[in-house]
C-alpha atoms as one frame of an Amber mdcrd trajectory, in Angstrom:
protein
 -99.772 -14.768 -55.871-101.654 -12.212 -53.748 -99.318 -10.563 -51.256 -99.715
 -11.691 -47.647 -99.823  -8.932 -45.031 -97.421 -10.566 -42.563 -94.360 -12.635
 -43.435 -95.228 -16.321 -43.249 -93.104 -19.439 -42.922 -93.598 -22.729 -44.754
 -92.030 -26.094 -43.929 -91.216 -28.125 -47.059 -90.874 -31.863 -46.375 -89.692
 -33.307 -49.687 -86.894 -35.804 -50.358 -86.362 -34.659 -53.959 -83.951 -31.799
 -53.305 -84.405 -30.309 -56.773 -88.175 -30.015 -56.327 -87.736 -28.786 -52.762
 -85.289 -26.090 -53.847 -87.505 -24.895 -56.716 -90.517 -24.638 -54.411 -88.426
 -22.838 -51.793 -87.007 -20.309 -54.258 -90.447 -19.483 -55.632 -91.995 -19.082
 -52.190 -89.120 -16.952 -50.943 -89.369 -14.720 -54.022 -92.983 -14.115 -52.973
 -92.045 -13.075 -49.462 -92.600 -16.401 -47.707 -89.822 -17.821 -45.526 -89.111
 -21.528 -45.940 -87.338 -24.397 -44.267 -86.496 -27.606 -46.122 -86.409 -31.105
 -44.635 -85.654 -34.195 -46.724 -86.728 -37.110 -44.524 -89.928 -38.006 -42.732
 -88.633 -38.459 -39.177 -87.060 -35.003 -38.989 -90.035 -33.619 -40.894 -92.455
 -34.815 -38.215 -90.264 -33.355 -35.462 -90.070 -29.946 -37.157 -93.820 -30.025
 -37.909 -94.522 -30.085 -34.173 -92.489 -26.953 -33.444 -95.460 -24.645 -34.178
 -93.097 -22.368 -36.113 -94.876 -22.750 -39.453 -98.012 -21.364 -41.090 -98.185
 -24.198 -43.644 -96.583 -27.579 -44.278 -95.916 -28.816 -47.826 -95.685 -32.572
 -47.371 -94.609 -35.198 -49.889 -96.243 -38.624 -49.532 -93.198 -40.724 -50.453
 -90.422 -40.003 -47.940 -87.527 -41.939 -46.403 -87.827 -42.795 -42.728 -91.538
 -41.989 -42.380 -94.065 -41.458 -45.166 -96.187 -38.342 -45.523 -99.476 -40.082
 -44.761 -98.084 -41.288 -41.410 -96.839 -37.776 -40.649-100.254 -36.307 -41.440
-102.012 -38.920 -39.305 -99.672 -38.325 -36.357-100.071 -34.537 -36.469-103.863
 -34.643 -36.577-104.117 -37.305 -33.875-102.018 -35.076 -31.612-104.177 -32.035
 -32.500-101.614 -30.073 -34.517-103.824 -28.141 -36.951-101.230 -26.409 -39.137
-102.577 -26.466 -42.728-101.080 -29.290 -44.811-100.671 -29.353 -48.593 -99.840
 -32.883 -49.754 -97.663 -33.604 -52.793 -97.628 -36.949 -54.566 -96.153 -38.449
 -57.712 -98.471 -41.448 -57.423-101.590 -41.684 -59.533-103.384 -43.862 -56.983
-106.527 -42.078 -55.794-106.452 -44.092 -52.572-103.423 -42.173 -51.315-105.053
 -38.849 -52.133-108.372 -39.679 -50.499-106.650 -41.189 -47.461-104.514 -38.057
 -47.056-107.601 -35.857 -47.030-109.499 -38.165 -44.700-106.587 -38.018 -42.254
-106.715 -34.233 -42.190-104.665 -32.826 -45.078-106.184 -29.558 -46.286-105.304
 -29.903 -49.962-103.138 -31.895 -52.346-101.324 -31.594 -55.684 -99.970 -34.280
 -57.989 -96.538 -34.106 -59.618 -95.638 -32.605 -61.981 -97.446 -29.460 -60.934
 -97.604 -25.873 -62.095 -95.586 -23.574 -59.842 -98.152 -20.866 -60.434-100.901
 -23.159 -59.169 -98.799 -24.220 -56.177 -98.275 -20.575 -55.211-102.007 -19.963
 -55.550-102.799 -22.937 -53.314-100.228 -21.924 -50.692-101.512 -18.355 -50.601
-105.124 -19.474 -50.383-104.452 -21.943 -47.550-102.491 -19.415 -45.495-105.059
 -16.649 -45.993-107.968 -18.908 -45.133-106.233 -20.135 -41.971-105.369 -16.575
 -40.955-108.913 -15.399 -41.637-110.352 -18.190 -39.496-108.076 -17.312 -36.575
-108.848 -13.590 -36.863-112.576 -14.245 -37.162-112.557 -16.345 -34.016-110.545
 -13.738 -32.103-113.088 -11.059 -33.044-116.085 -13.119 -31.985-117.490 -13.796
 -28.560-120.495 -15.946 -29.270-121.902 -19.409 -29.590-124.098 -21.114 -32.118
-126.207 -24.049 -31.002-128.146 -26.597 -33.022-129.678 -29.178 -30.715-126.774
 -31.051 -29.141-124.200 -29.302 -31.374-122.483 -26.227 -29.892-119.946 -24.026
 -31.695-118.055 -21.866 -29.198-116.183 -19.199 -31.156-114.426 -17.682 -28.175
-112.849 -21.027 -27.324-112.595 -22.118 -30.970-114.277 -25.292 -29.809-117.018
 -27.525 -31.165-118.874 -30.040 -29.047-121.668 -32.460 -29.809-123.593 -34.499
 -27.239-121.221 -33.088 -24.611-118.058 -34.339 -26.354-115.464 -31.884 -27.697
-114.531 -32.564 -31.321-111.027 -32.355 -32.752-111.580 -30.430 -36.002-108.962
 -29.326 -38.509-108.922 -25.734 -39.751-110.806 -26.696 -42.910-113.399 -28.725
 -41.009-114.038 -25.805 -38.666-114.381 -23.437 -41.643-116.837 -25.756 -43.354
-118.939 -26.162 -40.229-118.882 -22.407 -39.601-120.055 -21.666 -43.148-122.872
 -24.201 -42.994-124.007 -23.283 -39.476-124.230 -19.585 -40.337-126.351 -20.404
 -43.373-128.805 -23.107 -42.251-130.959 -24.428 -45.083-128.815 -22.871 -47.813
-127.527 -25.299 -50.437-123.832 -25.057 -51.325-122.506 -26.789 -54.440-119.056
 -28.394 -54.382-117.794 -25.542 -56.571-119.214 -23.010 -54.078-117.369 -24.724
 -51.239-114.095 -24.972 -53.161-114.201 -21.279 -53.955-115.329 -20.135 -50.497
-113.324 -22.429 -48.223-110.256 -23.258 -50.304-110.113 -19.918 -52.110-109.934
 -21.269 -55.646-112.173 -22.964 -58.177-110.373 -25.665 -60.124-112.464 -28.202
 -61.957-111.707 -31.788 -61.078-111.046 -31.166 -57.374-114.634 -31.613 -56.188
-113.719 -34.875 -54.432-111.551 -32.758 -52.109-114.839 -31.344 -50.848-116.447
 -34.783 -50.650-113.728 -36.218 -48.422-113.840 -33.244 -46.053-117.631 -33.455
 -45.825-117.437 -37.185 -45.088-114.792 -36.670 -42.409-116.784 -33.860 -40.797
-119.899 -36.035 -40.789-118.004 -38.873 -39.141-117.185 -36.526 -36.271-120.588
 -34.807 -36.008-123.115 -37.541 -36.603-124.190 -40.564 -34.600-124.957 -42.276
 -37.918-123.000 -40.608 -40.765-124.991 -42.575 -43.348-128.180 -40.958 -41.993
-126.968 -37.454 -41.058-128.866 -35.151 -38.752-126.869 -31.952 -39.244-124.986
 -31.973 -42.556-127.356 -33.046 -45.306-126.871 -33.998 -48.964-129.125 -32.349
 -51.539-128.876 -34.825 -54.387-127.683 -33.307 -57.643-126.981 -29.937 -56.032
-124.621 -30.183 -53.071-124.911 -29.922 -49.300-126.819 -27.922 -46.714-126.958
 -27.582 -42.945-130.141 -28.506 -41.137-132.455 -25.769 -39.918-133.009 -25.529
 -36.170-136.698 -26.272 -36.546-135.855 -29.705 -37.933-134.076 -30.622 -34.692
-137.088 -29.953 -32.484
């Protein structure tokens, strides 16, 4: 795991204490502080403290399940990166988690090495986004879409959008490269910081969720376009005239 410049803190919400302890020990040995919570109700409360740089969130929890926690946090505009864990094979849970605003997911059993890589990548990407925004004092505008970097705010048709960290990163990448086609592998590597085969549908769900927020008609997008067989691209300004 690549060393992080500043000590970070991760909240682990996992009812299996053995798994929680193993994850905690490995993170702490890599210089990341941790806090463990073993039920969903307390987990949601601690998630809202703004003390954490990342939340590792199990789906199956007593008191309140992980999907409900994720939904509640995103609805109330808490954008701390979330890495979902699940022992269930059901793709519906995974897709739903991502659609509700989780940044990534892993299925149990998982490789601790891969978990550490995911955690490091999510924290670095979030930190980079925050630093990038702090360094910028500019706006990008495409028709009725305005990206205000100073305010870290996106609006379309006069309405401010509630974007997660990953959604903002995706939109930023596309908007700074209008007309350029990005494959799913490109987006995984650039936005998530890794390139694991089989996780392309992580990209798909984030693209779909971003479209649902940007577009009047997501099935006939104006801004974020599909290039069949290749990937996705952002519209060029000339096309909006």
